[in-house]
Short mmCIF file of C-alpha atoms and ligand atoms in Angstrom, two decimals:
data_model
loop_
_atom_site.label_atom_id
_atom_site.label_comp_id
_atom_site.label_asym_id
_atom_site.label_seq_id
_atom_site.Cartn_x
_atom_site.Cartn_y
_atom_site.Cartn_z
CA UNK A 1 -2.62 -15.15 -31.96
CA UNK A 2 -6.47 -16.15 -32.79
CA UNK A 3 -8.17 -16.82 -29.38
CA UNK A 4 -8.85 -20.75 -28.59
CA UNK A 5 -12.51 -21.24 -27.77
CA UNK A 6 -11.80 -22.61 -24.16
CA UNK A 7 -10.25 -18.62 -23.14
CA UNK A 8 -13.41 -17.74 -22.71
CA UNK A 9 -13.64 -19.47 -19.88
CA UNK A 10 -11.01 -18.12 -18.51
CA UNK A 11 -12.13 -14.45 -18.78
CA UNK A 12 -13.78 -12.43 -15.95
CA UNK A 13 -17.82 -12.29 -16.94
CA UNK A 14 -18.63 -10.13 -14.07
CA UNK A 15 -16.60 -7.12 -15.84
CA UNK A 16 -19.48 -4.62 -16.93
CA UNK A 17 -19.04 -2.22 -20.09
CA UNK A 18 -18.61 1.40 -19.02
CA UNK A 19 -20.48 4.39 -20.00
CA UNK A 20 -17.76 6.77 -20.76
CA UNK A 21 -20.36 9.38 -22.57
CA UNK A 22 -21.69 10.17 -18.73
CA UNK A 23 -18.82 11.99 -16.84
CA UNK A 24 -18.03 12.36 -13.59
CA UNK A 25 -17.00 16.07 -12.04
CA UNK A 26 -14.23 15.47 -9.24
CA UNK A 27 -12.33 17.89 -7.21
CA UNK A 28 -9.45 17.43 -5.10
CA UNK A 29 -9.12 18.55 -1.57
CA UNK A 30 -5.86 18.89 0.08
CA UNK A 31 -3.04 19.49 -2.74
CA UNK A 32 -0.28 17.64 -1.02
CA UNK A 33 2.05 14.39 -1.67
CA UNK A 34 -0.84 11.77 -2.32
CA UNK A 35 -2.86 13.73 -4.50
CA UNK A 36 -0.73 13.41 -7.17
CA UNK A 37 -1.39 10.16 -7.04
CA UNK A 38 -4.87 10.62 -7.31
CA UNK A 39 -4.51 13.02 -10.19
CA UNK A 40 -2.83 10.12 -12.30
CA UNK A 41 -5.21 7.89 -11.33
CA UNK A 42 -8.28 10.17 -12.56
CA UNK A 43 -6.67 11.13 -15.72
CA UNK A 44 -6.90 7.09 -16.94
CA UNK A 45 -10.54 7.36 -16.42
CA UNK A 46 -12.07 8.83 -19.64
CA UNK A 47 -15.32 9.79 -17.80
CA UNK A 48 -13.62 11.95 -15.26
CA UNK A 49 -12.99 15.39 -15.16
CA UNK A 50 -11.17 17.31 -12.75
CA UNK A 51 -12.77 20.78 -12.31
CA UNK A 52 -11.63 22.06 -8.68
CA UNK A 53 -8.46 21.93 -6.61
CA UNK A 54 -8.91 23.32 -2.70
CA UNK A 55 -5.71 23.66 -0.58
CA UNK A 56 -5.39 25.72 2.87
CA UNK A 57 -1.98 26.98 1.75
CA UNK A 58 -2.73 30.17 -0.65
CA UNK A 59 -1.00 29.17 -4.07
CA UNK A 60 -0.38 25.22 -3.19
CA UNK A 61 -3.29 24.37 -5.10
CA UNK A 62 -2.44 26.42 -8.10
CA UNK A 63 1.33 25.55 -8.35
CA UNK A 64 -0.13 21.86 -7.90
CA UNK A 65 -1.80 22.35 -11.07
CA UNK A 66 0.65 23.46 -13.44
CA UNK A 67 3.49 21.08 -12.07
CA UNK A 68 0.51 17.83 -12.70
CA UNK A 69 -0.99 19.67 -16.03
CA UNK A 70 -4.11 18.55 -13.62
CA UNK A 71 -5.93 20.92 -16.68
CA UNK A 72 -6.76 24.23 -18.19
CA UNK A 73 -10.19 24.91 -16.70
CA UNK A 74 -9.44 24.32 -13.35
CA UNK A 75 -10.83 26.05 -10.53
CA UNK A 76 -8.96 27.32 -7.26
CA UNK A 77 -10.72 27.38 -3.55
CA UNK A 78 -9.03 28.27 -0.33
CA UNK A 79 -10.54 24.87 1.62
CA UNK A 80 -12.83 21.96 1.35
CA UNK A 81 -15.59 24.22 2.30
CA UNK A 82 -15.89 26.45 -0.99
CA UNK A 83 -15.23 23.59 -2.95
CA UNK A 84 -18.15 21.81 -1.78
CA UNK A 85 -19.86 25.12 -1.77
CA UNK A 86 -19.27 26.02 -5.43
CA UNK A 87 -21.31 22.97 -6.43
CA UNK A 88 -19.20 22.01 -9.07
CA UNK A 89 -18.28 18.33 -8.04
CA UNK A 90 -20.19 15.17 -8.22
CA UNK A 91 -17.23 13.72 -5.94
CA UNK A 92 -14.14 14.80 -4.22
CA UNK A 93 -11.24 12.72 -2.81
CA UNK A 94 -9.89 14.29 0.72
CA UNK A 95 -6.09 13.91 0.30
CA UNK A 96 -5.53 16.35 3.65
CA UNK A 97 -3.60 15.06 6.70
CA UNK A 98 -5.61 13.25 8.69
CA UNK A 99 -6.52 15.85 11.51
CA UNK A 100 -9.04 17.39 8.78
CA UNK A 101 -10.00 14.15 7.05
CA UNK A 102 -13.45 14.34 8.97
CA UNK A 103 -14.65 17.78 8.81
CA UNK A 104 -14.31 17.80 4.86
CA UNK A 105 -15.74 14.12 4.28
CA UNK A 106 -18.61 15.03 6.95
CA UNK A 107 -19.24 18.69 4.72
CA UNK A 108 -19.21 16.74 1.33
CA UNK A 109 -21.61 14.21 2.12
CA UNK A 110 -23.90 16.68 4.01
CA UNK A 111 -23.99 18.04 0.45
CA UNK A 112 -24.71 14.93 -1.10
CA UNK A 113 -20.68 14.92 -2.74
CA UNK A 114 -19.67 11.43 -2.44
CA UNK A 115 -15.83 11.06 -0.97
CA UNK A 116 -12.62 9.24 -1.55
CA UNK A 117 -11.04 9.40 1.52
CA UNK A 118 -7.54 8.64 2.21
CA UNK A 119 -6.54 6.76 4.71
CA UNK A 120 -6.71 6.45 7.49
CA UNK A 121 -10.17 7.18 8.16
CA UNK A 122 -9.97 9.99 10.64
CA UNK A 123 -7.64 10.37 13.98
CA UNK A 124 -9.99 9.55 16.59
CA UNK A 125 -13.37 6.44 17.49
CA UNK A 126 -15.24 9.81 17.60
CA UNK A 127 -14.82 11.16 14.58
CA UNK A 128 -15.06 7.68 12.70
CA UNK A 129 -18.88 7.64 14.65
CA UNK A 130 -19.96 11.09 13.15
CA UNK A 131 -18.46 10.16 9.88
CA UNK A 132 -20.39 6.77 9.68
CA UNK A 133 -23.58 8.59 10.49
CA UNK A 134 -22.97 10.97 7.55
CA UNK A 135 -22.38 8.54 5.26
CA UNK A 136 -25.38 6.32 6.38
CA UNK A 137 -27.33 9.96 5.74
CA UNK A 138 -26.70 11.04 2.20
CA UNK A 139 -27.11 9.22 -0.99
CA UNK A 140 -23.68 10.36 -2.22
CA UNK A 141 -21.11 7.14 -1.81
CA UNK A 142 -18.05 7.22 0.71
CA UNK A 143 -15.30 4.97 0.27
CA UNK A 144 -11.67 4.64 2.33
CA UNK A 145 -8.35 4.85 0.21
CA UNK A 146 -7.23 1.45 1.32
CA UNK A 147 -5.43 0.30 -2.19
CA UNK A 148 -4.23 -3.08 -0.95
CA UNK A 149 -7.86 -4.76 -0.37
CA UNK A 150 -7.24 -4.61 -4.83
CA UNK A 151 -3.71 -6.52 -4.35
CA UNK A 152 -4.47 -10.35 -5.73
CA UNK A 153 -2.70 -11.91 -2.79
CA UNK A 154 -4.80 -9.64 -0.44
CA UNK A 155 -7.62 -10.90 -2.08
CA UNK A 156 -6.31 -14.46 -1.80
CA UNK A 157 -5.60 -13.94 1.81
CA UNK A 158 -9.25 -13.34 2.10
CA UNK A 159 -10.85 -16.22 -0.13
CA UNK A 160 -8.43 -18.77 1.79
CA UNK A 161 -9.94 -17.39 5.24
CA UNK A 162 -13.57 -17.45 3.73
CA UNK A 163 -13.05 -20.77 1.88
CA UNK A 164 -13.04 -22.50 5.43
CA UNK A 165 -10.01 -24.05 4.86
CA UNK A 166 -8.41 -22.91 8.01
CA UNK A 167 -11.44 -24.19 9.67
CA UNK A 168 -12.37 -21.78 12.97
CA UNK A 169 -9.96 -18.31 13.31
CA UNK A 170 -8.86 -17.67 16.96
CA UNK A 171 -5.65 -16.14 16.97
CA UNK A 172 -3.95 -13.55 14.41
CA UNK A 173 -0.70 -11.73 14.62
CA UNK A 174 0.22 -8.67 12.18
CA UNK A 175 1.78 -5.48 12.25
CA UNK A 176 4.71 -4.41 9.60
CA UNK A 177 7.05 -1.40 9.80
CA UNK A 178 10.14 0.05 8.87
CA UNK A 179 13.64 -0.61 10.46
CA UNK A 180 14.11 3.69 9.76
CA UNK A 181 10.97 5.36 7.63
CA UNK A 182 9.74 8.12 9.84
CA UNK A 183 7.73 10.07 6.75
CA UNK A 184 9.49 13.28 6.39
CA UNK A 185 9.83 13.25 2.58
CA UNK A 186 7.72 15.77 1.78
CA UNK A 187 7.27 18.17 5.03
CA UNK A 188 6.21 17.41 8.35
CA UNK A 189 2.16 16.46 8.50
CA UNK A 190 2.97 12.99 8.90
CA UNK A 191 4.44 14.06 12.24
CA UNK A 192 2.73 17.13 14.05
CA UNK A 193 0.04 16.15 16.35
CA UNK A 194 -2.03 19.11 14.83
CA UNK A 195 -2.23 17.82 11.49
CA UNK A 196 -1.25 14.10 11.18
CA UNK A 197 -2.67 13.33 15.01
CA UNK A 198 -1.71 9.48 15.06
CA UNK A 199 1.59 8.19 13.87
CA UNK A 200 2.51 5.12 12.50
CA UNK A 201 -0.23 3.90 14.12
CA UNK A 202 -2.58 5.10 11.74
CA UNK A 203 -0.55 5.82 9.07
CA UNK A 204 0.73 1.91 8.48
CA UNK A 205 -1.22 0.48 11.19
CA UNK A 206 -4.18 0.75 9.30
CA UNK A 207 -3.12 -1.43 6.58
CA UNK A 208 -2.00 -4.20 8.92
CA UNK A 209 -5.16 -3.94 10.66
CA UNK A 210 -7.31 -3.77 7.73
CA UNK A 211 -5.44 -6.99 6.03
CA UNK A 212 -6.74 -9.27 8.86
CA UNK A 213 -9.60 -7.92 9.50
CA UNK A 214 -11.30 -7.53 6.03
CA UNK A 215 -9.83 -11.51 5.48
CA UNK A 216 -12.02 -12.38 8.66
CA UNK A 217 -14.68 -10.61 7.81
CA UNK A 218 -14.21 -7.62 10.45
CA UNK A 219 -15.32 -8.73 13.80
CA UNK A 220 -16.37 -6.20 16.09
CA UNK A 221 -13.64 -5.18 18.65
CA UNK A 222 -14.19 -5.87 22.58
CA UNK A 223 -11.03 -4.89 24.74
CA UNK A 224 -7.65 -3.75 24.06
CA UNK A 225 -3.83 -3.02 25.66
CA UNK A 226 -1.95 -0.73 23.96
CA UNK A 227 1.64 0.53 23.58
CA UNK A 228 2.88 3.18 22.02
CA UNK A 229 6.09 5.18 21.76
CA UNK A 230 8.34 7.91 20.14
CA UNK A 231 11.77 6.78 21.12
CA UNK A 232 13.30 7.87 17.55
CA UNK A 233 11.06 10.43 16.59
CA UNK A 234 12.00 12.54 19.77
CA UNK A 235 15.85 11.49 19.37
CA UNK A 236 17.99 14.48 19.07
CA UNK A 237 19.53 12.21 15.91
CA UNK A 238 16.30 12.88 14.23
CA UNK A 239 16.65 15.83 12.25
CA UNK A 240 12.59 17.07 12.94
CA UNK A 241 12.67 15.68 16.85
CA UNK A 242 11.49 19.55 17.80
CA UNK A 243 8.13 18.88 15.62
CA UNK A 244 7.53 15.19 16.46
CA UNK A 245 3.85 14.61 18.47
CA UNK A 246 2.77 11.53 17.68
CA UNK A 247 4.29 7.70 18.04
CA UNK A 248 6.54 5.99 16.03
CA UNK A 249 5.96 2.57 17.27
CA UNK A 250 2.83 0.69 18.53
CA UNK A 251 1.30 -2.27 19.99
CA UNK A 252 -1.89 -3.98 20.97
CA UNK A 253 -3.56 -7.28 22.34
CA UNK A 254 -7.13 -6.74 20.89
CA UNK A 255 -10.18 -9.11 21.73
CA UNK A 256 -12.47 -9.89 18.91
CA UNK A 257 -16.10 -10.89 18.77
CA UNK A 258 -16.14 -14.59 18.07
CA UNK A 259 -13.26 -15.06 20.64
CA UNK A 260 -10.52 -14.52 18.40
CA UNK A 261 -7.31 -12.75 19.68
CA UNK A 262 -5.28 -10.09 17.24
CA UNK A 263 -1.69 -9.40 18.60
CA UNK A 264 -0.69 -5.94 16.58
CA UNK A 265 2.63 -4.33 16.81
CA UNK A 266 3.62 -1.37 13.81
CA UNK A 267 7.06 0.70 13.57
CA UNK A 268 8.01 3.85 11.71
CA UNK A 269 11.10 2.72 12.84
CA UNK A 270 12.94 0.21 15.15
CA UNK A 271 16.12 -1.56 15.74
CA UNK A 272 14.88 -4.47 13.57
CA UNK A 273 14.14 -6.08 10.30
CA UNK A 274 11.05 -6.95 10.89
CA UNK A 275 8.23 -7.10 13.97
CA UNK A 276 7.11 -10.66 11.98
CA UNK A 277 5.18 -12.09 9.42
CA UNK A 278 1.30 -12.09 9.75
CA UNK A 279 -0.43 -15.11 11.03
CA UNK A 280 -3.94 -16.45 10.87
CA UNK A 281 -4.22 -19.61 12.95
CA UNK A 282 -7.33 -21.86 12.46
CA UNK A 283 -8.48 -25.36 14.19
CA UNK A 284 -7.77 -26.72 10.43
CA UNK A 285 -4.94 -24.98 9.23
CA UNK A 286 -3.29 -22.09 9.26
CA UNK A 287 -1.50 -19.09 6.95
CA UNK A 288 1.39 -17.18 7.16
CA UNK A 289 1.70 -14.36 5.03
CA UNK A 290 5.38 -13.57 4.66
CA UNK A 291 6.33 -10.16 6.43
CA UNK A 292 5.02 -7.22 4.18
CA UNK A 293 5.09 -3.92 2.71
CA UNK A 294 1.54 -3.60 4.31
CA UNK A 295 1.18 -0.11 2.58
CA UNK A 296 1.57 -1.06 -0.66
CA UNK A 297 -0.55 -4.26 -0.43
CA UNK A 298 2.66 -6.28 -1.87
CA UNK A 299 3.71 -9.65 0.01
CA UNK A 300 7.17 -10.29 1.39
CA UNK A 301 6.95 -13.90 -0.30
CA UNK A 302 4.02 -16.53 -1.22
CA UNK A 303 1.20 -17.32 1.42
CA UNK A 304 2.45 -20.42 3.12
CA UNK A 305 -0.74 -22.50 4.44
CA UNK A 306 -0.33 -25.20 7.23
CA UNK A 307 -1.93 -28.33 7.72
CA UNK A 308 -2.59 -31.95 9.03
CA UNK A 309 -3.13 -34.25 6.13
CA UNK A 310 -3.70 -37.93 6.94
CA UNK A 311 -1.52 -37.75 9.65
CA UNK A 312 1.49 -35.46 7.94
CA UNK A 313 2.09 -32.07 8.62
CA UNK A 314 2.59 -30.44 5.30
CA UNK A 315 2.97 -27.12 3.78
CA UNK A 316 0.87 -25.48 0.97
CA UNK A 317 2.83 -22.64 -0.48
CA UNK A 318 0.19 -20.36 -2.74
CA UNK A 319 1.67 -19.23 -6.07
CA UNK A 320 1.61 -15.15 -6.33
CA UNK A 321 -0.52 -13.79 -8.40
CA UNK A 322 0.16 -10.62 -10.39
CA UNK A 323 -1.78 -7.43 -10.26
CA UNK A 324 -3.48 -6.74 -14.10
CA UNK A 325 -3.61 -2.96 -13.03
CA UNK A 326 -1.98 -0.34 -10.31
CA UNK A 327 -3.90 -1.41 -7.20
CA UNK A 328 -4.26 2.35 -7.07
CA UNK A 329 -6.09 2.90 -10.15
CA UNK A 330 -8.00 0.45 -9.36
CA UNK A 331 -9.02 2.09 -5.78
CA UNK A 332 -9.74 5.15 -7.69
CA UNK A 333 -11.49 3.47 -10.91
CA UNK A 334 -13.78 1.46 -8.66
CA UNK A 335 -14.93 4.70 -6.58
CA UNK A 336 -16.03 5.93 -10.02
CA UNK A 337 -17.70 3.29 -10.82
CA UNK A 338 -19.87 3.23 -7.63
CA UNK A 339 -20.40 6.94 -8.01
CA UNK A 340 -21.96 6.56 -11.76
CA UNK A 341 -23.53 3.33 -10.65
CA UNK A 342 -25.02 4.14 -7.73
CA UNK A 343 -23.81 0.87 -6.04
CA UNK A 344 -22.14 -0.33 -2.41
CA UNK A 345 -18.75 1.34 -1.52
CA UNK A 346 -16.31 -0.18 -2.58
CA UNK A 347 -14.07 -0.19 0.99
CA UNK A 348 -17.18 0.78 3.16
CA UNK A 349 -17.03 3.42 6.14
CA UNK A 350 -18.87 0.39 8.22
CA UNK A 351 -15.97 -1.78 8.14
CA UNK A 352 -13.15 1.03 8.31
CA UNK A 353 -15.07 2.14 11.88
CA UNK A 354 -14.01 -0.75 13.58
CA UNK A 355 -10.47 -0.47 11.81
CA UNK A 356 -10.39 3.50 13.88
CA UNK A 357 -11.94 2.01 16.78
CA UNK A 358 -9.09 0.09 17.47
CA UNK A 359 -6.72 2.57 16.40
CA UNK A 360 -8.14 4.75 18.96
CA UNK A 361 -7.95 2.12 21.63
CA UNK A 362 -5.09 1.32 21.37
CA UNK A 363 -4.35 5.12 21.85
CA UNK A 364 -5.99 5.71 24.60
CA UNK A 365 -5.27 2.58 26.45
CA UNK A 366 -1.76 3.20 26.10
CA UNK A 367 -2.36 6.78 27.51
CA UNK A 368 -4.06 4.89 30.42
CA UNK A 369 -1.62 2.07 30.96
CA UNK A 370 -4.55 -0.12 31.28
CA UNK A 371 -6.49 -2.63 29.00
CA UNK A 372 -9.74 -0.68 28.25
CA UNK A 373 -13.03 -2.04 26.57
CA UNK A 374 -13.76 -0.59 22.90
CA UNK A 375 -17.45 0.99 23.18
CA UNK A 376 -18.82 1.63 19.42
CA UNK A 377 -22.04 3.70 19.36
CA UNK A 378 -24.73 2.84 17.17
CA UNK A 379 -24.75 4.49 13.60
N1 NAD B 1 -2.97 5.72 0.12
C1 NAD B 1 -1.67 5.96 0.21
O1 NAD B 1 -0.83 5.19 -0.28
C2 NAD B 1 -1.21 7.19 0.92
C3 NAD B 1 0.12 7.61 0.77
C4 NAD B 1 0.50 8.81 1.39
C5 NAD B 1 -0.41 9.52 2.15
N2 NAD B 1 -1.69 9.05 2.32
C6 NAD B 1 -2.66 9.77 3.17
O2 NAD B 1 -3.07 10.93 2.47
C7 NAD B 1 -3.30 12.00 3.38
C8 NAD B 1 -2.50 13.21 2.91
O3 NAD B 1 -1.13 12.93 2.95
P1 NAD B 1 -0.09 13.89 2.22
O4 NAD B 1 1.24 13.30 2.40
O5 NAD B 1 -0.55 14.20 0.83
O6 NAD B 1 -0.22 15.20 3.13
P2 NAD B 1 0.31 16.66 2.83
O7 NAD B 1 0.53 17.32 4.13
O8 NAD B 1 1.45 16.60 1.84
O9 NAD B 1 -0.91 17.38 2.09
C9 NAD B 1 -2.11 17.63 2.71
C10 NAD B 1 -2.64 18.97 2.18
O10 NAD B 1 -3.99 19.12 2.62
C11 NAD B 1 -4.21 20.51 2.82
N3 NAD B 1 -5.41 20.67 3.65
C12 NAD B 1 -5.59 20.32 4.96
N4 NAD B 1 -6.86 20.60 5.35
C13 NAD B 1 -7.49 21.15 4.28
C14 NAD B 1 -8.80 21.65 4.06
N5 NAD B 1 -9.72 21.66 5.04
N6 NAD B 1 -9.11 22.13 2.83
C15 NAD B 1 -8.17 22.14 1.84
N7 NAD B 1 -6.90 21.69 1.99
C16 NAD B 1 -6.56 21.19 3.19
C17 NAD B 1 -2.91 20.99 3.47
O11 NAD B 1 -2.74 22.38 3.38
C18 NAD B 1 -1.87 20.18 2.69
O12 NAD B 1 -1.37 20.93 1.59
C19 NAD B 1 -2.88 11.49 4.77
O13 NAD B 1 -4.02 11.16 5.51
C20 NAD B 1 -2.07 10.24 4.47
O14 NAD B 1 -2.17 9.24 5.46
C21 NAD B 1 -2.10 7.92 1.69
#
């Protein structure tokens, strides 16, 4: 059907042409369950090539690459440390557990290799710091693996908070989880303290966090209580209880700059549906985001917003928008993009720092049994 004049107006005029002719060189580090991911992802992208796969396990990377048909010229290294070292890539993603998410994104950008870095960030405040501080060195881009901040509704979420609408933001409640979802589907990383070092803390916990927090504009964090257990990850009824070192459930009362309160709670599993929908309560109005699949950036129903209008309480439900592409392509498309470009991350190491920082106090105030103040170090 012949376009009408007026759909022009409906069309997105900040979409640039790409320069496929200039390609991009991109190895992958860490040749485990995401990367696959990553590898379909890359292979959309005409101006990609993926020259290197690095895994610590000897063969991992190389089986990886015939069961993906990742390609023909590929090239094998033993870790993140020859790969970077062979100077073959213009950019990497780090798709390792999370205990050796820093010391490869810290080597890559020391080498001026910009980094797609899963998520979540790293395992400890500490870490995030050193990371930061790399990133704010090189020239070489950095950006987190969150794929939800390119779900519409997220996006929504956000433009309703930064429309005003809700008028000032003083108390939020998230968190998500599974009633049984410990991740054991593909080995045990997710689990060992070694490798995975947080549990669904970090693993889900992020996304909750990073929902709220990128809608609000990511006030620093103050003070926090924390909780955290591993009631069904050390139950004899789990099949992997011997291996289990990190928590399967957690909680937090965090105190934001602006004086705005987040209550936080996350399960791997629990004896419930659901720990709740997330909240964002304004002077104005406020929204409630029906309870989600906070990994996957999908919404458990439309945003509901609440209000006072002349005198009535009423109800705004939000229609929900469709994605027009895989929120993860889009993660990985709009790394590219920055990498060829030159141009601002596009989920920035800045914001994801005070994402880890409460991660990690939340950690270590639970290890305390005391509220504790979160102390961020200057980049
Ligand atoms: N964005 C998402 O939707 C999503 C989904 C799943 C996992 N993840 C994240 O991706 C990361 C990896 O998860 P996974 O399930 O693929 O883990 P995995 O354990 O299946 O794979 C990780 C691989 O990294 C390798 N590795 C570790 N350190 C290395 C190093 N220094 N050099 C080279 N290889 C190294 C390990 O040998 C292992 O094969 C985790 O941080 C996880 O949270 C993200």
């Amino acid at each position: 059907m012949a376009e009408s004049i007026l759909d022009a107006f409906k069309k997105d005029h900040t979409v640039k042409e790409r320069d496929f002719s200039k390609k991009v060189k991109v190895g992958i580090i860490g040749t485990g369950w995401i990367a696959e991911a990553h590898v379909k992802a890359y292979k959309k992208c005409p101006d990609v090539e993926i020259v290197a796969l690095a895994d610590l396990i000897p063969g991992k990377a190389e089986a990886f690459c015939d069961r993906y048909s990742v390609g023909d010229n590929i090239a094998f290294f033993p870790s993140h440390k020859e790969l970077i070292d062979s100077g073959m890539c213009d950019a990497v993603s780090v798709c390792t557990y999370n205990a050796t998410h820093a010391e490869c994104t810290i080597y890559a950008l020391n080498h001026g290799v910009s980094v797609l870095l899963e998520k979540p960030m790293c395992v400890t405040l500490d870490e995030a710091v050193e990371i930061c501080k790399a990133d704010k060195a090189s020239n070489a881009v950095l950006s987190i693996g969150f794929q939800p901040r390119f779900d519409e509704n997220m996006k929504m979420l956000k433009r309703i908070v930064q429309s005003g609408e809700l008028g000032r933001i003083y108390y939020i409640q998230t968190g998500g989880g599974r009633r049984r979802g410990i991740p054991t589907p593909f080995g045990t990383s997710f689990i060992e303290k070694e490798t995975a070092g947080i549990g669904a803390l970090g693993d889900i916990g992020c996304y909750s966090l990073d929902m709220v927090l990128n809608s609000i504009g990511y006030p620093k964090p103050l003070t926090v209580s924390g909780y955290k257990s591993d009631f069904f990850g050390k139950s004899p009824d789990f099949p992997h209880h011997d291996k289990f070192g990190v928590d399967d459930f957690a909680a937090g009362f965090i105190r934001l700059e602006g004086d705005i309160i987040l209550d936080f709670r996350i399960a791997w599993a629990m004896n419930l549906d659901t720990p709740g929908d997330t909240i964002i309560m304004g002077t104005k109005a406020s929204v409630r985001v029906p309870s989600t699949e906070c990994w996957n950036g999908s919404i458990g129903g439309p945003l509901v917003i609440y209000k006072e209008i002349a005198g009535e309480q009423v109800e705004t439900i939000v229609p929900e928008k469709e994605n027009e592409a895989d929120c993860f392509d889009i993660k990985i498309r709009s790394f590219i993009d920055a990498v060829k470009e030159g141009g601002a991350a596009p989920v920035p190491s800045s914001e994801i720092l005070y994402n880890q920082a409460i991660i990690d106090g939340i950690s270590r105030s639970a290890e305390l049994g005391r509220e504790i103040e979160i102390v961020i170090p200057e980049i």
